[in-house]
Amino acid sequence: MYITVKQPGSRTTIQDGGRYGHLGQGIPASGVMDPLAMRIANILVGNDEDHPVIECIGIGPILEFSDAVYFAVCGGTFSVTLNNEPIRINNLYRSKAGDVLKVGYSSSYTSCVIAFAADFAEKPVYGSYATDLKSGIGPLGGRKLQAGDRLELVNPRKNLANEEIRYFPPYADKEEIIKLRVIEGPNEEAFTDDGLQTFYRNVYTVSPRSDKMGIRMDGRKIETRSGNDILSAGIVMGAVQVTPGQPILMLKDHATTGGYPLIAVVIRADLSRASQLKADDKVRFLRVTLEAAYQAMREMDEYLAAKKKEFERTGLFRRLWNR
Amino acid sequence: MRKYVIKPCGDTALMIQFEQKIDPAILREVRQMTEKIQKAHLKGIIDLIPSYAALLVKFDPAVFSYEMLKQKIEVLAGKEDRKTAFAVRYIDIPVLYGKPFPEDLDHVAKHAGCSIDEVIRIHTSNEYPVYMMGFLPGFPYLGNLDVRLHTPRRKEPRISIPAGSVGIGGAQTGIYPLTSPGGWHILGLTPVKLYDPDAEDPVLLRSGDVIRFRSVSEEEFREIEEAGGKLCI
């Protein structure tokens, strides 16, 4: 079976959890912007959590199904329709032959993913399905989806248990000030005490000049001890670099190394929230301990594991459970 | 092993920092540490990014907490250092000087107060160690640029610099593996592909290699280009 791309949207790519093993050569990990969206979409359709998905950023695609297949669209606030009827985000669906899935437009840079209960016939590149557009690495020759592409799907999974309960609540409505929990950065000594206080005590606003390499934050200038240059070193998604003008929160498209000091790094449990920030959102950075970060990570993993178990519970056990 | 500090870089990576300077002895420390961690084949290490004076270790938090991995690395660091020298690959990079922005070569010559031929002579007579890879896929950060050629970056970065451009930015010299924006002065162009996503090993260079630039004619440039921009190492 296959998926025909009727309209590609603005930036629709095949992605997975990221390509690792080549960061030291300057090849970015790429992969999905919102790791939680990928995990829940795959859990809904019964895949491994880092199974490859289609990621949509900005204007979403219009896709046509050649056959029946389970799928789920998860992530940011996109409007999604199946044959022009609205469908829910974070919910399991099953297509029929000829069905048309349309993912709408999302304000600025939020992302969503589409997971299918099947495998892509495309081959992984250097062990991964992640697409990095800048270096042209990934399936489809490392490019975006184009109108007319036919993505072949193989091994479709049939008869998922408990179809009717397979959904996740939509992402919580954003609070007025979005809190991102962080660990102190490896270059904290580059900042004065005043500079650190400025960073943690003030609210920063997401600049419209942000992109998927980094979210630029407008707000109070952060004082450094001596300039903003450090010897270039490796960086990770969620790291907050401080340039002379402003802090920049690194997203999945960031270069593998950077030469600005890292004041803080967002914890894994909050990366999804960070990746879904929109222009003009207000952000506050909350410093937490590593123990708190690992606790938050465990809670998220346990929640997802419990949902997965619930979705897969069958037969008598399920009936007993429901009583 | 000399002094180093280990710090968290979020909850899924850690940073091993050495004395923060560009120095062949520090580069050797970074390589020692990288090799010790690689050779231990620890399950749960996802990737390593060595740089001038630091090593970033990305790990799977389902296997290690930061504290557990920090202790393991301290044990590894305490092991005996490799006595023998790391094998060095010498790589000759052919350059057609004066292309595609001849005004940049002029500018560097004026800034150095010498002729264009002298700039080419100086640039081709040094050996440049690759300190680290980053910024773009296959981009080498090179050291040992002759001080006479140190030239501040352009005031207005260019929107597009072609792949293969050999440039100078301040005290650094390097090669753009991909067409990209950039603020460096471009001395010339190499037909060698530093990054080739279709190759089995997409990136030509690695940290610890030593580069020598060689001036070539337009004819030789085209021959190498037509042969696919490949080098035998």
Coordinates of C-alpha atoms in Angstrom, one line a residue:
Chain A
M1 CA 0.0 0.0 0.0
Y2 CA 1.1 3.6 -0.3
I3 CA 0.4 7.2 0.6
T4 CA 0.2 9.7 -2.2
V5 CA 1.3 13.2 -1.5
K6 CA -1.4 15.5 -3.1
Q7 CA 0.1 18.6 -1.5
P8 CA 3.3 18.5 0.4
G9 CA 2.8 21.4 2.8
S10 CA 5.6 23.7 3.8
R11 CA 8.0 21.4 5.6
T12 CA 6.8 17.8 5.7
T13 CA 9.6 15.2 6.3
I14 CA 10.1 11.7 7.4
Q15 CA 11.7 11.6 10.9
D16 CA 12.5 9.4 13.8
G17 CA 14.2 9.9 17.2
G18 CA 17.3 11.2 15.5
R19 CA 20.6 10.0 13.9
Y20 CA 23.3 9.4 16.4
G21 CA 26.9 8.2 16.0
H22 CA 27.9 11.0 13.6
L23 CA 27.6 14.2 15.8
G24 CA 31.4 14.3 16.1
Q25 CA 31.6 14.7 12.3
G26 CA 29.3 17.7 12.4
I27 CA 26.2 15.8 11.1
P28 CA 23.2 17.0 13.1
A29 CA 21.0 14.4 14.9
S30 CA 17.9 15.9 13.3
G31 CA 14.8 13.8 14.1
V32 CA 11.4 15.0 15.3
M33 CA 11.1 18.4 17.0
D34 CA 8.6 17.1 19.5
P35 CA 9.8 13.8 20.9
L36 CA 6.6 13.3 23.0
A37 CA 4.4 13.7 20.0
M38 CA 6.4 10.9 18.3
R39 CA 6.1 8.6 21.3
I40 CA 2.4 9.0 21.8
A41 CA 1.6 8.7 18.1
N42 CA 3.5 5.5 17.9
I43 CA 2.0 4.1 21.1
L44 CA -1.5 4.8 19.7
V45 CA -0.9 2.8 16.5
G46 CA 1.0 0.0 18.3
N47 CA 4.6 0.8 17.0
D48 CA 7.8 1.1 18.9
E49 CA 8.1 4.5 20.4
D50 CA 10.8 5.8 18.0
H51 CA 9.3 4.3 14.8
P52 CA 9.6 6.6 11.9
V53 CA 6.8 9.1 11.4
I54 CA 5.9 12.0 9.0
E55 CA 6.5 15.4 10.7
C56 CA 4.6 18.5 9.6
I57 CA 5.7 22.0 10.4
G58 CA 3.9 25.2 9.3
I59 CA 1.4 24.3 6.6
G60 CA 0.5 20.6 6.7
P61 CA 0.2 18.2 3.8
I62 CA -2.7 16.6 2.0
L63 CA -2.2 12.8 1.8
E64 CA -4.3 10.1 0.1
F65 CA -4.4 6.5 1.4
S66 CA -4.4 3.7 -1.2
D67 CA -5.7 1.2 1.5
A68 CA -6.9 0.8 5.0
V69 CA -4.3 1.5 7.7
Y70 CA -4.3 2.7 11.3
F71 CA -2.8 6.1 11.8
A72 CA -2.7 8.9 14.4
V73 CA -1.8 12.6 14.2
C74 CA -0.2 14.0 17.4
G75 CA 1.4 17.1 18.6
G76 CA 0.7 20.8 18.4
T77 CA -2.5 22.6 17.6
F78 CA -3.2 21.7 14.0
S79 CA -6.7 21.3 12.5
V80 CA -6.9 17.9 10.9
T81 CA -9.6 16.5 8.6
L82 CA -10.2 13.1 7.0
N83 CA -12.4 13.5 3.9
N84 CA -13.1 17.0 5.0
E85 CA -14.5 15.9 8.4
P86 CA -12.6 17.2 11.4
I87 CA -10.8 14.5 13.3
R88 CA -9.1 14.6 16.7
I89 CA -5.5 15.1 17.4
N90 CA -3.9 12.4 19.6
N91 CA -6.5 9.8 18.6
L92 CA -6.4 6.5 16.7
Y93 CA -8.1 6.3 13.3
R94 CA -8.3 3.8 10.5
S95 CA -8.3 4.9 6.9
K96 CA -10.2 3.4 4.0
A97 CA -8.9 3.1 0.5
G98 CA -9.1 6.6 -1.2
D99 CA -9.4 8.5 2.1
V100 CA -7.8 12.0 2.1
L101 CA -6.1 13.3 5.2
K102 CA -5.5 17.0 5.4
V103 CA -3.3 18.6 8.1
G104 CA -4.0 22.3 8.3
Y105 CA -1.9 25.3 9.1
S106 CA -0.4 25.8 12.5
S107 CA 0.7 29.2 13.7
S108 CA 4.5 29.7 13.4
Y109 CA 6.8 26.8 14.2
T110 CA 4.8 24.2 16.1
S111 CA 4.9 20.7 14.8
C112 CA 2.8 17.5 14.6
V113 CA 3.6 14.0 13.5
I114 CA 1.6 11.3 11.7
A115 CA 2.3 7.7 12.7
F116 CA 1.1 4.7 10.6
A117 CA 0.7 1.2 11.9
A118 CA 3.1 0.0 9.1
D119 CA 6.7 0.3 8.0
F120 CA 8.1 2.7 5.4
A121 CA 9.6 0.8 2.4
E122 CA 12.2 3.6 2.2
K123 CA 15.5 2.5 3.7
P124 CA 17.2 4.2 6.7
V125 CA 20.3 6.2 6.0
Y126 CA 23.2 5.7 8.4
G127 CA 20.9 3.8 10.7
S128 CA 18.1 6.3 10.9
Y129 CA 15.0 7.7 9.2
A130 CA 15.8 11.2 10.4
T131 CA 15.9 13.9 7.6
D132 CA 18.3 16.8 7.9
L133 CA 17.4 19.2 5.1
K134 CA 20.5 21.3 5.4
S135 CA 22.9 18.4 4.8
G136 CA 20.5 16.5 2.6
I137 CA 20.7 13.3 4.6
G138 CA 17.9 10.9 5.2
P139 CA 15.2 8.9 3.3
L140 CA 14.0 10.4 0.0
G141 CA 17.6 11.7 -0.5
G142 CA 17.2 13.9 2.5
R143 CA 14.5 16.1 1.2
K144 CA 11.0 17.3 2.1
L145 CA 7.9 15.5 0.7
Q146 CA 6.9 16.7 -2.7
A147 CA 3.6 16.7 -4.5
G148 CA 3.3 13.4 -6.4
D149 CA 5.5 11.4 -4.0
R150 CA 4.2 7.9 -3.4
L151 CA 5.4 6.6 0.0
E152 CA 5.2 2.9 0.1
L153 CA 4.1 1.3 3.4
V154 CA 4.7 -2.4 4.1
N155 CA 3.7 -4.8 6.9
P156 CA 0.5 -3.0 7.9
R157 CA -0.6 -4.1 11.4
K158 CA -4.2 -5.3 11.5
N159 CA -6.7 -5.6 14.3
L160 CA -5.3 -3.4 17.1
A161 CA -6.9 -4.2 20.4
N162 CA -9.1 -1.6 22.1
E163 CA -9.4 0.8 19.2
E164 CA -12.1 2.8 21.1
I165 CA -9.9 3.7 24.0
R166 CA -6.8 4.7 22.1
Y167 CA -6.4 8.4 22.6
F168 CA -4.4 10.8 24.7
P169 CA -5.7 14.1 26.1
P170 CA -4.6 17.0 23.9
Y171 CA -1.6 19.0 25.1
A172 CA -2.7 21.1 28.1
D173 CA -3.8 24.7 27.3
K174 CA -0.8 26.9 27.7
E175 CA -0.5 28.9 30.9
E176 CA 0.1 32.6 30.5
I177 CA 3.7 32.1 31.4
I178 CA 5.2 28.8 30.2
K179 CA 7.6 27.3 32.7
L180 CA 10.6 25.4 31.4
R181 CA 12.6 23.4 33.9
V182 CA 16.3 23.6 33.4
I183 CA 19.6 22.2 34.7
E184 CA 22.4 24.7 35.2
G185 CA 24.5 24.9 32.0
P186 CA 28.1 23.8 31.7
N187 CA 29.3 27.4 31.1
E188 CA 27.6 29.0 34.1
E189 CA 30.9 30.5 35.2
A190 CA 30.9 32.7 32.1
F191 CA 28.1 34.8 33.8
T192 CA 28.1 37.2 36.7
D193 CA 25.8 36.5 39.6
D194 CA 23.6 39.4 38.4
G195 CA 23.5 37.8 35.0
L196 CA 22.3 34.5 36.4
Q197 CA 19.6 36.3 38.5
T198 CA 18.5 38.2 35.4
F199 CA 18.0 34.9 33.5
Y200 CA 16.1 33.1 36.3
R201 CA 14.0 36.0 37.6
N202 CA 12.7 37.5 34.4
V203 CA 10.1 36.5 31.8
Y204 CA 11.4 36.0 28.2
T205 CA 9.3 36.4 25.1
V206 CA 9.7 34.1 22.1
S207 CA 10.9 36.3 19.2
P208 CA 9.2 36.0 15.8
R209 CA 12.7 35.6 14.3
S210 CA 12.9 32.1 15.8
D211 CA 13.2 29.0 13.6
K212 CA 13.8 25.2 14.1
M213 CA 17.5 25.7 14.8
G214 CA 16.7 27.9 17.8
I215 CA 14.1 29.9 19.6
R216 CA 15.3 33.4 20.2
M217 CA 14.2 35.0 23.4
D218 CA 13.6 38.7 23.8
G219 CA 14.0 40.1 27.3
R220 CA 16.5 41.5 29.8
K221 CA 20.1 41.4 28.7
I222 CA 22.2 38.8 30.7
E223 CA 25.5 40.0 32.0
T224 CA 28.6 38.0 31.3
R225 CA 32.0 38.1 33.0
S226 CA 33.9 38.7 29.8
G227 CA 32.1 38.7 26.5
N228 CA 30.0 36.0 24.9
D229 CA 32.8 33.9 23.2
I230 CA 33.8 30.5 24.4
L231 CA 35.9 27.9 22.7
S232 CA 33.4 26.1 20.5
A233 CA 32.1 22.9 22.0
G234 CA 29.3 20.4 21.6
I235 CA 25.7 21.3 22.2
V236 CA 22.4 19.4 22.7
M237 CA 18.7 20.1 22.0
G238 CA 17.3 22.2 24.8
A239 CA 20.6 24.0 25.6
V240 CA 20.2 27.8 26.1
Q241 CA 23.1 29.7 24.5
V242 CA 23.5 33.4 25.4
T243 CA 24.6 35.5 22.5
P244 CA 25.4 39.2 23.0
G245 CA 21.9 40.1 22.1
Q246 CA 19.7 37.4 23.6
P247 CA 19.3 33.8 24.8
I248 CA 18.7 31.2 22.1
L249 CA 17.1 27.8 23.0
M250 CA 18.5 25.2 20.7
L251 CA 16.0 23.0 18.8
K252 CA 16.5 19.8 16.7
D253 CA 18.1 21.6 13.7
H254 CA 20.9 23.2 15.7
A255 CA 24.5 22.9 14.6
T256 CA 26.4 20.2 16.5
T257 CA 28.8 22.7 18.1
G258 CA 28.5 26.3 19.2
G259 CA 30.7 29.1 20.4
Y260 CA 28.4 30.9 22.9
P261 CA 28.2 30.0 26.6
L262 CA 25.4 27.7 27.7
I263 CA 23.6 29.2 30.7
A264 CA 21.1 26.3 31.1
V265 CA 19.7 23.2 29.5
V266 CA 16.0 22.3 29.4
I267 CA 15.3 18.9 31.0
R268 CA 14.1 16.1 28.8
A269 CA 10.6 16.0 30.3
D270 CA 10.1 19.7 29.1
L271 CA 11.6 19.4 25.6
S272 CA 8.2 18.8 24.0
R273 CA 6.8 21.9 25.6
A274 CA 9.9 23.9 24.5
S275 CA 9.6 22.6 20.9
Q276 CA 5.9 23.8 20.7
L277 CA 6.6 27.4 21.7
K278 CA 5.1 30.1 19.4
A279 CA 6.1 33.7 18.7
D280 CA 5.1 36.0 21.6
D281 CA 4.8 33.1 24.1
K282 CA 6.1 34.1 27.5
V283 CA 8.7 31.8 29.1
R284 CA 10.2 31.5 32.5
F285 CA 13.2 29.3 33.3
L286 CA 13.0 27.3 36.5
R287 CA 16.2 25.8 37.8
V288 CA 15.7 22.2 39.1
T289 CA 18.1 19.5 40.4
L290 CA 19.1 16.5 38.4
E291 CA 17.1 14.4 40.8
A292 CA 13.9 16.4 40.0
A293 CA 14.7 16.1 36.3
Y294 CA 15.0 12.3 36.5
Q295 CA 11.8 12.1 38.6
A296 CA 9.9 14.1 35.9
M297 CA 11.3 11.8 33.2
R298 CA 10.3 8.7 35.2
E299 CA 6.8 10.0 35.7
M300 CA 6.4 10.7 32.0
D301 CA 7.8 7.2 31.1
E302 CA 5.5 5.5 33.6
Y303 CA 2.5 7.3 32.4
L304 CA 3.2 6.3 28.8
A305 CA 4.0 2.7 29.8
A306 CA 0.7 2.5 31.7
K307 CA -1.3 3.8 28.7
K308 CA 0.4 1.3 26.4
K309 CA -0.5 -1.5 28.7
E310 CA -4.1 -0.3 28.9
F311 CA -4.3 -0.2 25.1
E312 CA -2.9 -3.7 24.7
R313 CA -4.9 -5.4 27.4
T314 CA -7.1 -8.0 25.8
G315 CA -9.8 -10.6 26.4
L316 CA -10.9 -11.6 29.8
F317 CA -8.4 -9.4 31.6
R318 CA -9.7 -6.4 29.9
R319 CA -13.3 -7.3 30.8
L320 CA -12.4 -7.8 34.4
W321 CA -10.4 -4.5 34.4
N322 CA -13.5 -2.7 33.1
R323 CA -15.8 -3.9 35.8
Chain B
M1 CA 45.6 12.5 32.3
R2 CA 45.6 16.2 33.2
K3 CA 43.0 18.1 35.2
Y4 CA 39.5 18.1 33.9
V5 CA 36.0 18.8 35.3
I6 CA 32.8 16.9 34.5
K7 CA 29.5 18.9 34.5
P8 CA 26.0 18.1 33.5
C9 CA 24.8 19.3 30.1
G10 CA 21.1 18.8 30.8
D11 CA 19.8 15.4 32.1
T12 CA 20.9 13.4 29.0
A13 CA 24.4 14.6 28.4
L14 CA 27.6 15.6 30.2
M15 CA 30.5 17.8 29.4
I16 CA 34.1 17.0 30.2
Q17 CA 36.1 20.3 30.2
F18 CA 39.8 20.6 30.0
E19 CA 41.9 23.8 30.3
Q20 CA 40.1 26.1 27.9
K21 CA 42.7 26.9 25.3
I22 CA 43.6 25.9 21.8
D23 CA 46.7 23.8 22.2
P24 CA 48.0 20.6 20.7
A25 CA 48.6 19.2 24.2
I26 CA 45.0 19.8 25.2
L27 CA 43.8 18.3 21.9
R28 CA 45.7 15.2 22.8
E29 CA 43.9 15.1 26.2
V30 CA 40.6 15.3 24.5
R31 CA 41.6 12.5 22.1
Q32 CA 42.8 10.3 25.0
M33 CA 39.5 10.7 26.8
T34 CA 37.5 10.1 23.6
E35 CA 39.4 6.9 22.9
K36 CA 39.1 5.6 26.5
I37 CA 35.3 6.1 26.4
Q38 CA 35.0 4.6 22.9
K39 CA 37.1 1.6 23.8
A40 CA 35.0 0.9 26.9
H41 CA 32.0 0.2 24.6
L42 CA 29.6 1.3 27.3
K43 CA 26.0 0.5 26.4
G44 CA 24.0 3.7 26.9
I45 CA 26.6 6.1 25.4
I46 CA 24.7 7.6 22.5
D47 CA 27.3 9.8 20.9
L48 CA 30.5 11.8 21.6
I49 CA 31.3 15.3 20.4
P50 CA 35.0 16.1 20.9
S51 CA 36.0 19.8 20.6
Y52 CA 39.0 22.1 21.2
A53 CA 39.1 21.6 24.9
A54 CA 36.0 19.6 25.9
L55 CA 34.2 16.4 25.2
L56 CA 30.4 16.2 25.2
V57 CA 29.0 12.8 26.0
K58 CA 25.3 12.1 25.1
F59 CA 23.9 9.2 27.1
D60 CA 20.7 7.2 27.5
P61 CA 19.2 8.2 30.9
A62 CA 17.4 4.8 31.0
V63 CA 20.9 3.2 31.3
F64 CA 22.8 5.8 33.4
S65 CA 22.1 8.7 35.6
Y66 CA 24.5 11.6 35.3
E67 CA 26.2 10.6 38.6
M68 CA 26.6 7.0 37.6
L69 CA 28.2 7.9 34.2
K70 CA 30.4 10.5 35.8
Q71 CA 31.9 7.9 38.1
K72 CA 32.5 5.5 35.3
I73 CA 34.3 8.2 33.3
E74 CA 36.4 9.0 36.3
V75 CA 37.5 5.4 36.5
L76 CA 38.2 5.3 32.8
A77 CA 40.2 8.6 32.9
G78 CA 42.4 7.1 35.7
K79 CA 43.5 4.3 33.4
E80 CA 46.9 4.6 31.8
D81 CA 47.2 7.0 28.9
R82 CA 48.1 5.8 25.5
K83 CA 51.9 6.3 25.3
T84 CA 52.2 6.0 21.5
A85 CA 51.3 8.9 19.3
F86 CA 47.9 8.8 17.7
A87 CA 48.2 7.9 14.0
V88 CA 48.1 11.1 12.0
R89 CA 46.7 11.3 8.5
Y90 CA 48.2 13.9 6.4
I91 CA 45.8 15.2 3.8
D92 CA 46.7 17.4 0.8
I93 CA 43.9 19.7 -0.2
P94 CA 44.3 21.1 -3.7
V95 CA 43.1 24.7 -3.9
L96 CA 42.4 26.9 -6.9
Y97 CA 43.3 30.3 -5.3
G98 CA 41.5 33.4 -6.3
K99 CA 38.1 31.7 -7.0
P100 CA 35.3 32.4 -6.8
F101 CA 35.8 35.8 -4.9
P102 CA 39.1 37.2 -6.2
E103 CA 38.5 40.4 -4.2
D104 CA 38.8 38.5 -1.0
L105 CA 42.4 37.3 -1.8
D106 CA 43.2 40.9 -2.6
H107 CA 41.8 42.0 0.7
V108 CA 43.8 39.4 2.7
A109 CA 47.0 40.4 0.8
K110 CA 46.4 44.1 1.5
H111 CA 45.7 43.4 5.1
A112 CA 48.9 41.4 5.4
G113 CA 50.9 44.0 3.5
C114 CA 52.2 41.5 0.9
S115 CA 51.5 40.3 -2.6
I116 CA 48.9 37.7 -3.6
D117 CA 51.6 35.2 -4.5
E118 CA 53.1 35.7 -1.0
V119 CA 49.7 35.0 0.6
I120 CA 49.4 31.8 -1.4
R121 CA 53.0 30.8 -0.5
I122 CA 52.3 31.4 3.2
H123 CA 49.0 29.6 3.2
T124 CA 50.4 26.5 1.4
S125 CA 53.5 26.3 3.6
N126 CA 51.9 25.5 7.0
E127 CA 50.4 22.3 8.3
Y128 CA 47.0 22.7 9.8
P129 CA 45.8 20.3 12.5
V130 CA 42.1 19.5 12.5
Y131 CA 41.0 20.4 16.1
M132 CA 37.4 19.5 15.8
M133 CA 34.5 18.9 13.4
G134 CA 31.3 20.8 13.7
F135 CA 29.1 23.7 12.7
L136 CA 28.2 22.0 9.4
P137 CA 28.6 18.3 8.4
G138 CA 32.3 17.8 7.6
F139 CA 33.4 21.3 8.6
P140 CA 36.9 21.2 10.1
Y141 CA 38.1 23.8 12.7
L142 CA 41.8 24.2 11.7
G143 CA 44.6 25.6 13.8
N144 CA 48.1 27.0 13.1
L145 CA 47.2 29.8 10.6
D146 CA 50.2 32.0 10.1
V147 CA 49.7 35.3 12.1
R148 CA 50.4 37.4 9.0
L149 CA 47.2 36.0 7.5
H150 CA 44.9 36.6 10.5
T151 CA 42.2 38.8 9.0
P152 CA 39.0 40.0 10.7
R153 CA 35.8 38.6 9.2
R154 CA 33.8 40.5 6.6
K155 CA 31.6 43.2 7.9
E156 CA 28.7 41.9 5.8
P157 CA 28.5 38.1 5.7
R158 CA 27.7 36.7 2.3
I159 CA 24.3 35.0 1.8
S160 CA 25.9 32.1 -0.1
I161 CA 29.4 30.7 -0.2
P162 CA 29.9 27.7 -2.4
A163 CA 30.9 24.2 -1.1
G164 CA 34.6 23.8 -1.2
S165 CA 35.4 27.4 -0.4
V166 CA 38.7 27.8 1.6
G167 CA 38.5 30.8 3.9
I168 CA 40.0 32.8 6.7
G169 CA 38.0 34.2 9.6
G170 CA 40.1 35.9 12.2
A171 CA 42.8 33.5 13.4
Q172 CA 41.0 30.5 11.8
T173 CA 41.2 28.9 8.4
G174 CA 38.7 26.3 7.2
I175 CA 36.8 24.8 4.3
Y176 CA 33.0 25.0 3.7
P177 CA 31.7 21.5 3.1
L178 CA 28.3 22.8 2.0
T179 CA 27.1 25.9 0.3
S180 CA 26.1 28.1 3.2
P181 CA 26.0 31.7 4.4
G182 CA 29.3 32.9 5.9
G183 CA 31.4 35.9 6.9
W184 CA 34.9 34.5 6.1
H185 CA 37.3 35.8 3.4
I186 CA 37.5 33.2 0.7
L187 CA 41.0 32.5 -0.6
G188 CA 40.1 29.8 -3.1
L189 CA 38.1 26.8 -4.0
T190 CA 38.9 23.1 -3.6
P191 CA 37.3 20.4 -5.9
V192 CA 37.6 17.9 -3.0
K193 CA 34.3 16.9 -1.5
L194 CA 34.5 17.2 2.3
Y195 CA 31.0 16.0 2.7
D196 CA 29.2 13.6 0.4
P197 CA 25.9 12.2 1.7
D198 CA 26.0 9.4 -0.9
A199 CA 29.4 8.1 0.2
E200 CA 29.8 5.2 2.6
D201 CA 31.6 7.5 5.0
P202 CA 30.0 10.9 4.4
V203 CA 32.7 13.0 6.0
L204 CA 36.3 13.1 4.7
L205 CA 38.2 14.6 7.7
R206 CA 38.3 13.9 11.4
S207 CA 39.8 15.4 14.5
G208 CA 43.5 14.8 14.6
D209 CA 44.1 14.9 10.8
V210 CA 46.7 17.3 9.5
I211 CA 45.9 19.3 6.4
R212 CA 48.3 20.8 3.8
F213 CA 47.0 23.1 1.1
R214 CA 48.4 22.9 -2.4
S215 CA 47.9 25.4 -5.1
V216 CA 46.6 23.9 -8.4
S217 CA 45.8 25.2 -11.8
E218 CA 42.3 25.5 -13.3
E219 CA 43.0 22.5 -15.4
E220 CA 44.0 20.3 -12.5
F221 CA 41.0 21.6 -10.5
R222 CA 38.7 20.4 -13.3
E223 CA 40.3 17.0 -13.5
I224 CA 39.8 16.3 -9.8
E225 CA 36.3 17.7 -10.0
E226 CA 35.4 15.4 -12.9
A227 CA 36.9 12.5 -11.1
G228 CA 34.2 13.0 -8.4
G229 CA 36.2 15.2 -6.0
K230 CA 37.7 12.1 -4.3
L231 CA 41.0 11.9 -2.5
C232 CA 43.0 8.8 -1.8
I233 CA 44.0 8.9 1.8

